Coordinates of C-alpha atoms and ligand atoms in Angstrom, one line a residue:
X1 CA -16.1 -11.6 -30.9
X2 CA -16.1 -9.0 -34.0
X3 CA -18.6 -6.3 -33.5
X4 CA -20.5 -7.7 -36.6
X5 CA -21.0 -11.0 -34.8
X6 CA -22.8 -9.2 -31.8
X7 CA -24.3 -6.8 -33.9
X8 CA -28.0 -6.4 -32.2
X9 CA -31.3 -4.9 -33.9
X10 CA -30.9 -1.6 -34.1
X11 CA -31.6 0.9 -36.8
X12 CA -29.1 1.8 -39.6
X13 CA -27.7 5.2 -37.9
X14 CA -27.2 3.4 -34.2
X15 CA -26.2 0.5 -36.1
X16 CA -23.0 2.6 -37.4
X17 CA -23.0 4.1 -33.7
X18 CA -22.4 0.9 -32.3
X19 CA -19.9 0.1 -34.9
X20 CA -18.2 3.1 -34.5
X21 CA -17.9 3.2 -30.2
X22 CA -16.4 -0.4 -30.6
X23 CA -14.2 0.5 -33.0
X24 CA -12.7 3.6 -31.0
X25 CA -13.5 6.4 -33.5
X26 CA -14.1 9.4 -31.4
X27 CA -16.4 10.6 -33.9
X28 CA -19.5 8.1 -33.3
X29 CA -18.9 8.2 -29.8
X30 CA -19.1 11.8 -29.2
X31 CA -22.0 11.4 -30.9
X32 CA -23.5 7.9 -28.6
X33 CA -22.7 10.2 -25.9
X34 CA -24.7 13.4 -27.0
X35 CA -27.7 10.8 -27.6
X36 CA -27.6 9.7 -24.2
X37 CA -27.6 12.9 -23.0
X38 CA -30.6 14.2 -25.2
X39 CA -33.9 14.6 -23.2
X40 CA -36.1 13.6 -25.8
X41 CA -37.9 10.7 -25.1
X42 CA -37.5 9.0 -29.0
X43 CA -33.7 9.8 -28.3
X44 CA -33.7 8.4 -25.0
X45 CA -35.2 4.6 -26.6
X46 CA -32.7 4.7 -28.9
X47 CA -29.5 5.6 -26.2
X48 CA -31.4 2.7 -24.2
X49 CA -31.1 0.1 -27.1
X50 CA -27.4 1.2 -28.0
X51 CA -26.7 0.9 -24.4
X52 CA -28.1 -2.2 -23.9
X53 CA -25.9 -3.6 -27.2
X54 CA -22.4 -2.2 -25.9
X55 CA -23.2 -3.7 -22.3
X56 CA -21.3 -6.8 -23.0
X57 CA -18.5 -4.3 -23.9
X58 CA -18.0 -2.7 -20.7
X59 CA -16.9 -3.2 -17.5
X60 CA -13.4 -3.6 -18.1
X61 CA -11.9 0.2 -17.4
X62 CA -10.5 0.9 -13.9
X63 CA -12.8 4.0 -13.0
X64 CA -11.4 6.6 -11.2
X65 CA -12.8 9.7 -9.5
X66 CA -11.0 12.7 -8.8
X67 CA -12.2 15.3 -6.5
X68 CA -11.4 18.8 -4.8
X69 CA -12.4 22.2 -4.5
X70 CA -11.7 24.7 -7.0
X71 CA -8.2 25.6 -7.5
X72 CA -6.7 22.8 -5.7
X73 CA -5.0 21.5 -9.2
X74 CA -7.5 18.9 -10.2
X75 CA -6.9 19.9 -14.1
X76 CA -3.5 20.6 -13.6
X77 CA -3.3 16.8 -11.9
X78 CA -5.7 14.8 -14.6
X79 CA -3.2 16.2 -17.1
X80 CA 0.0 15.3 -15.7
X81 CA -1.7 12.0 -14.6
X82 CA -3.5 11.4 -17.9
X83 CA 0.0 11.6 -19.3
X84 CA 1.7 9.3 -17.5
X85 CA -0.9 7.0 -18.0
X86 CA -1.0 6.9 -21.9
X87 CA 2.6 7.0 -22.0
X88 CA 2.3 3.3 -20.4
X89 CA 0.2 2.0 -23.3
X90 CA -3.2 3.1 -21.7
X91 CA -5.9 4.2 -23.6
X92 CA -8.2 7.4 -21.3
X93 CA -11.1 8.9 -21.0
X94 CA -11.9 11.6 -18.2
X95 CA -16.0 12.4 -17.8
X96 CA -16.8 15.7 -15.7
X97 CA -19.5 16.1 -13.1
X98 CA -19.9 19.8 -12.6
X99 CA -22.4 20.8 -10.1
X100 CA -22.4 24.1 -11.5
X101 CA -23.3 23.5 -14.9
X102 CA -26.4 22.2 -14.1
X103 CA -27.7 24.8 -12.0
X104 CA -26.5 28.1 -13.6
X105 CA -25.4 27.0 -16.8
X106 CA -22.0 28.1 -15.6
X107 CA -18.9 26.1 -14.9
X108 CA -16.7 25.9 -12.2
X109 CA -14.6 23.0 -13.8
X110 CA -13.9 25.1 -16.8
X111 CA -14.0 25.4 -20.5
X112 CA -12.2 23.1 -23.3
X113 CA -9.1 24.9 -22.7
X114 CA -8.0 22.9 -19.6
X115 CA -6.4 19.9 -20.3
X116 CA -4.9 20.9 -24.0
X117 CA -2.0 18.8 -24.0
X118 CA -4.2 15.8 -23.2
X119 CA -6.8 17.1 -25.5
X120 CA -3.9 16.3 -28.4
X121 CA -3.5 13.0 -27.2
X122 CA -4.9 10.3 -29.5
X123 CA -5.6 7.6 -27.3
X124 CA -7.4 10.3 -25.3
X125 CA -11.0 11.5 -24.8
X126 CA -12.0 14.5 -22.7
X127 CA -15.5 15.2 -22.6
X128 CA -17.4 18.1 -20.6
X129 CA -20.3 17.8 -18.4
X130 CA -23.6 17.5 -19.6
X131 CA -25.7 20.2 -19.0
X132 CA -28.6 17.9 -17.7
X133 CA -31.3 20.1 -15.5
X134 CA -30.6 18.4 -12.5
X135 CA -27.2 16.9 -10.9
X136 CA -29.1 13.6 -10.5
X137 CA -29.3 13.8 -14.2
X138 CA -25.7 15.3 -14.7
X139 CA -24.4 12.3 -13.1
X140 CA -26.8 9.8 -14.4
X141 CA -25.3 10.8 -18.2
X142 CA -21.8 10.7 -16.7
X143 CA -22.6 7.1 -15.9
X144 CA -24.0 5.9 -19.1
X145 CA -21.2 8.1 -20.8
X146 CA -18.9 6.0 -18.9
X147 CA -19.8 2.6 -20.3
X148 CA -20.0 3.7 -24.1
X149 CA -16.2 4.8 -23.7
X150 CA -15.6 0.9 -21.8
X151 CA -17.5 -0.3 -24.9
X152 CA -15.1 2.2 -27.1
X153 CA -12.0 0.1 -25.5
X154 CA -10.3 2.9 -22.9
X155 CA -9.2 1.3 -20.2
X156 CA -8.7 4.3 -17.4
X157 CA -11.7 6.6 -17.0
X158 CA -11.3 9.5 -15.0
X159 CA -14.5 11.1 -13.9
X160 CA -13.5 15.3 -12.3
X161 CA -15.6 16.7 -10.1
X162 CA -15.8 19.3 -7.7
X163 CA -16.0 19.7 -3.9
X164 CA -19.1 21.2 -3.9
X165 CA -22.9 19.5 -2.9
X166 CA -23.8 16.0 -3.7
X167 CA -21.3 15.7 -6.4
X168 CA -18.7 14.0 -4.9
X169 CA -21.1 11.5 -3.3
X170 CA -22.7 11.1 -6.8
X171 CA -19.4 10.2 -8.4
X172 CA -18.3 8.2 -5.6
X173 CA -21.0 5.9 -6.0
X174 CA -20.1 5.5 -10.1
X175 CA -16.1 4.9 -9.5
X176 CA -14.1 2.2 -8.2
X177 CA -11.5 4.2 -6.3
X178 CA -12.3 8.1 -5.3
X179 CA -9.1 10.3 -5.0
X180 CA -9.5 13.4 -3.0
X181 CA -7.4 16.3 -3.8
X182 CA -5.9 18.7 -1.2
X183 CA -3.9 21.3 -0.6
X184 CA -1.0 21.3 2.0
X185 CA -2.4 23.4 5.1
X186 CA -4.6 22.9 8.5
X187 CA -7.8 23.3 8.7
X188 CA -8.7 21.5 5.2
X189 CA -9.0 18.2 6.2
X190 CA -11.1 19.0 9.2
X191 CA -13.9 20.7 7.3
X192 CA -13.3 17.8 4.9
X193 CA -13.9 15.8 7.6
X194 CA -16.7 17.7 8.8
X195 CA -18.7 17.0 4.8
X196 CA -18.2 13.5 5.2
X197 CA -16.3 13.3 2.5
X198 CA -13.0 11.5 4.0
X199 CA -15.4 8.5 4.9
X200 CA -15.6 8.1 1.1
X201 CA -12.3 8.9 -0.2
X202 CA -10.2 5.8 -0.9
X203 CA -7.0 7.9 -1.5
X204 CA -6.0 11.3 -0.4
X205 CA -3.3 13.4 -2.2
X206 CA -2.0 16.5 -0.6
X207 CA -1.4 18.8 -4.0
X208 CA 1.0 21.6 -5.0
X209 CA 3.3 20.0 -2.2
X210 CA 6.1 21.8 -4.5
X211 CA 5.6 24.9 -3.0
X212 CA 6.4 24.1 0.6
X213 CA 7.3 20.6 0.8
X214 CA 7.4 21.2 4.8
X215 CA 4.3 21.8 5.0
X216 CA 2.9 19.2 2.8
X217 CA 4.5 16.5 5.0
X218 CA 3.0 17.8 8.1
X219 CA -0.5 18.2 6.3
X220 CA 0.1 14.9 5.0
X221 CA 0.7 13.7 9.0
X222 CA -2.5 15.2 10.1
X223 CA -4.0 13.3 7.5
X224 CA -3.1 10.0 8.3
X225 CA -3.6 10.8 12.2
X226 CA -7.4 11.9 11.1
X227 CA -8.0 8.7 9.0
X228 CA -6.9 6.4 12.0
X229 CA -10.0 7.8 13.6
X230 CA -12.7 6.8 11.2
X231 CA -13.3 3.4 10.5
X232 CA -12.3 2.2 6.6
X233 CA -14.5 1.0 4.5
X234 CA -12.9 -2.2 3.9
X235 CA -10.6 -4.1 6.5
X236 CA -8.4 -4.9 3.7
X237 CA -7.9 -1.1 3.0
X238 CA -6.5 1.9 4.6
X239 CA -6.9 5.5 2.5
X240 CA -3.4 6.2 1.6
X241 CA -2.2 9.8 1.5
X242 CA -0.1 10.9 -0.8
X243 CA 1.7 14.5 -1.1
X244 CA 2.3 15.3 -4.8
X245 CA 2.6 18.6 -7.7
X246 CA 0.8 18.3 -10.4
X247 CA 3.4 21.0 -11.8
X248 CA 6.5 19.6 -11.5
X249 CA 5.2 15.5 -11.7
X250 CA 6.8 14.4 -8.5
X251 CA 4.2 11.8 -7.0
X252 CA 2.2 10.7 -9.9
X253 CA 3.9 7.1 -10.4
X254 CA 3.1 6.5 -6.6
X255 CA -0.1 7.8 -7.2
X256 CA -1.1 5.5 -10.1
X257 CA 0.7 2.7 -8.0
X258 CA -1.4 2.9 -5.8
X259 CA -4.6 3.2 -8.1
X260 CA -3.2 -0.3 -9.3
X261 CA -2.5 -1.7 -5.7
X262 CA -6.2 -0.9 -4.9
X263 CA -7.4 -2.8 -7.8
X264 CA -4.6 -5.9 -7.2
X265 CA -5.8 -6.0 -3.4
X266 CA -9.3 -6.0 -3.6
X267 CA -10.0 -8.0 -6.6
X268 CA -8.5 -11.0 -5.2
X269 CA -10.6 -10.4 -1.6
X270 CA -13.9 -10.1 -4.3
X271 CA -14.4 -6.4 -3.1
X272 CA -13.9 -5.0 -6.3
X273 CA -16.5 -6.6 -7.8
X274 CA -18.9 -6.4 -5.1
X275 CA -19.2 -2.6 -4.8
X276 CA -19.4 -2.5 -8.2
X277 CA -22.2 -4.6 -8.4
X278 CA -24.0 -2.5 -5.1
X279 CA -23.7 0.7 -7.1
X280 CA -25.1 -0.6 -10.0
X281 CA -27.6 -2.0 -8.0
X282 CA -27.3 1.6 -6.4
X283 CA -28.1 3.0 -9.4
X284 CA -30.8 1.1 -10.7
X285 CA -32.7 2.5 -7.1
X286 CA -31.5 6.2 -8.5
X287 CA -32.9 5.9 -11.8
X288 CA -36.8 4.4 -9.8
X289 CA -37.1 7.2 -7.5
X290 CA -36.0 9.9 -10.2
X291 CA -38.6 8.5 -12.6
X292 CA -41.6 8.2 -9.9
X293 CA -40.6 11.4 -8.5
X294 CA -40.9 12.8 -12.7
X295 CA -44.4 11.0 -13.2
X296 CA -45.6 12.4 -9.9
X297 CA -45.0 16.0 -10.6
X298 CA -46.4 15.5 -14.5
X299 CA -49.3 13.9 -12.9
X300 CA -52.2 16.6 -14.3
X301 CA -54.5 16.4 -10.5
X302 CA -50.8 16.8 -8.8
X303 CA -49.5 19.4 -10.9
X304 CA -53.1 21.4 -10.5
X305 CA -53.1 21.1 -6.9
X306 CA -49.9 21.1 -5.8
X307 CA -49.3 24.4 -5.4
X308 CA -52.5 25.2 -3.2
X309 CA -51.1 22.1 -0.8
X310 CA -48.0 23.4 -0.7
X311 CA -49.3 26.9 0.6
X312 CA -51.3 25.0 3.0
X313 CA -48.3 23.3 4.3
X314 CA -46.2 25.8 4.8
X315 CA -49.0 27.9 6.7
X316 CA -49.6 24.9 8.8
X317 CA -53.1 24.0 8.0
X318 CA -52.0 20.8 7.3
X319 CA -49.6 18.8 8.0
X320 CA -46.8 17.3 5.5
X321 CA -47.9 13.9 6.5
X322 CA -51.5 14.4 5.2
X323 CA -50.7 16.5 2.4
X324 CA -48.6 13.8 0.9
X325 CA -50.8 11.3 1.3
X326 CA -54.0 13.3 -0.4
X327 CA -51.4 13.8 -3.2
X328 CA -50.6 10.8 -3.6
X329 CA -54.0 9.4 -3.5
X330 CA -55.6 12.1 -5.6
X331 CA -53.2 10.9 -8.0
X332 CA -53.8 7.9 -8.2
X333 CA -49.9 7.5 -8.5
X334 CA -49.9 3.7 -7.6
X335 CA -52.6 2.9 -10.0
X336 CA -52.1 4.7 -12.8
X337 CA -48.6 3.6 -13.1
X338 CA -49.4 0.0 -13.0
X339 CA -52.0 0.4 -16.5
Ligands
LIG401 P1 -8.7 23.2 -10.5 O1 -9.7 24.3 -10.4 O2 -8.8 22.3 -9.3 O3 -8.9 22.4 -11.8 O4 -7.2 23.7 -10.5 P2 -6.2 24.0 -11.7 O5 -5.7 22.8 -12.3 O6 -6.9 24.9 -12.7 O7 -5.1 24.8 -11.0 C1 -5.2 26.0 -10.3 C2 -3.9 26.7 -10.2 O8 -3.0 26.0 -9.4 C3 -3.2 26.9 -11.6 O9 -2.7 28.1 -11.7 C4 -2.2 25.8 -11.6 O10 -1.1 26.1 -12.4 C5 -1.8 25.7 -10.2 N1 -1.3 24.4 -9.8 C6 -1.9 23.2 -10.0 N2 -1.2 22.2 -9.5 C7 -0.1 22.8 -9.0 C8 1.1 22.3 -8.3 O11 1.3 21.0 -8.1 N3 2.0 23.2 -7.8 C9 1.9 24.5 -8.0 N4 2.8 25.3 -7.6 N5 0.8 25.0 -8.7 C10 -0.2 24.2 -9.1

């Protein structure tokens, strides 16, 4: 199907968006993507509308996440990686989620100079986080920015992110497999372990095991011993951990082999496609409780007395329970989203 077959009723400019995304020209998606990300509400109708379009597009990328804490050689990785990759015919995209950004306006996942040989690449994309005001909304662009480079034809999309708050849950839920990056010493996986964040990992890779190799096995034995404990989130797959360098390359083919073996064992089983379908599902729940939660607060009787029920709250006057539901009653919430 040619894209002027499908081509859906949207104005001229998105028109040429649309056209553009499926044909792969970076251009007109940089550009779909900033839309998405604008917070005007016109712009937002429009993103909507191209979205809806390219959704028969998308879909068919494996999604990748990529986490760890500063330092630990994510860039370093995604570039070596993202290499390897294209050099077997594949066409990439890596998305960032940076907790950071969104808060101070600063980045811990750094500026457009990471990644340069990548950058050079042309069946590449790299694109920075949004600077959304909230990480709900950082990560709610990341998603949409996902599917307009499925619908521009890449077939690996790496979404970065950082060890750091609800970012690595956020991007968990939007990935098929989530890689967790490590370094090779104790005491890392148990505070890992400690966040939660092992439960969600579907791979683990012990980085910069160049430098001590010794000690990457051993870290890499702890590891495995550690994820015997907890129970995996499917029977038909256990984490596997992997000790790697992003600086000299040793590691990344058994790395993407593994990305692949995920996908050829739980496609078959239906798994894939299941949790795929929960987190979009997932998502759809997001995007309800960040919108009610928006209305609320714009809500003129809320956003006039909120601040005297708050103070009343937190000098225990009254209790949370009854000051929520006054709000919500004063507001009229229910109603006056149902005119
Ligand atoms: P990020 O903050 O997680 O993105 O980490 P970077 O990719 O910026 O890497 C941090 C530092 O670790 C840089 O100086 C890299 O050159 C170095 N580094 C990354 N991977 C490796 C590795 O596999 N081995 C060694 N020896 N150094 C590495």
């Amino acid at each position: 199907m040619t894209a002027m077959q499908s081509a859906p009723p949207l104005p001229p400019a998105d028109r040429a968006l649309f056209d553009g995304v499926l044909a792969r020209q970076l251009r007109p998606l940089a550009k779909a993507i900033t839309l998405i990300e604008s917070q005007r509400k016109d712009h937002r109708l429009r993103a909507n509308a191209l979205l809806e379009a390219l959704l028969p597009h998308t879909g068919k990328a494996i999604r990748l996440g990529i986490s760890g804490s500063p330092g630990v050689g994510k860039s370093t990785f995604i570039e070596a990686l993202g290499n390897h990759i294209l050099d077997q015919g594949h066409k990439l995209a890596v998305l960032a989620v940076d907790p950071s950004s969104s808060v101070t306006g600063g980045s811990i996942l750094g500026d457009k100079t990471r990644m340069e040989t990548l950058c050079q690449r042309a069946d590449a994309f790299i694109r920075p986080s949004p600077s959304a005001g909230n990480l709900g909304g950082v990560a709610d662009k990341t998603r949409e920015a996902m599917l307009l480079c499925e619908a521009a034809g890449f077939d690996v999309i790496i979404v970065e992110t950082v060890g750091v708050g609800q970012s690595e849950t956020m991007v968990a839920g939007m990935v098929d497999l989530f890689a967790l990056l490590q370094l090779p010493n104790a005491g890392d996986e148990l505070q890992a372990i400690k966040k939660g964040i092992v439960e969600i990992a579907d791979l683990i890779a012990i980085n910069k095991a160049d430098i001590d190799p010794r000690a990457a096995a051993i870290t890499r034995a702890q590891w495995m011993s550690a994820l015997k404990m907890l129970r995996p989130a499917s029977p038909n797959w256990t984490p596997p951990v992997i000790t790697l360098s992003a600086l000299t390359k040793e590691g990344l083919t058994e790395f993407w082999d593994a990305v692949r073996r995920y996908k050829d064992t739980l496609t078959p089983t239906g798994e894939f496609e299941v949790k795929r379908r929960r987190q979009a599902v997932d998502w759809m729940w997001q995007l309800i409780h960040s919108s009610l939660n928006q209305c609320f607060q714009r809500h003129p009787v809320v956003k006039d007395s909120l601040p005297r029920v708050t103070q009343k709250v937190s000098s225990g006057c009254i209790t949370p329970t009854v000051a929520a539901s006054s709000l919500l009653e004063a507001a009229r919430f229910f109603d006056s989203q149902e005119s």
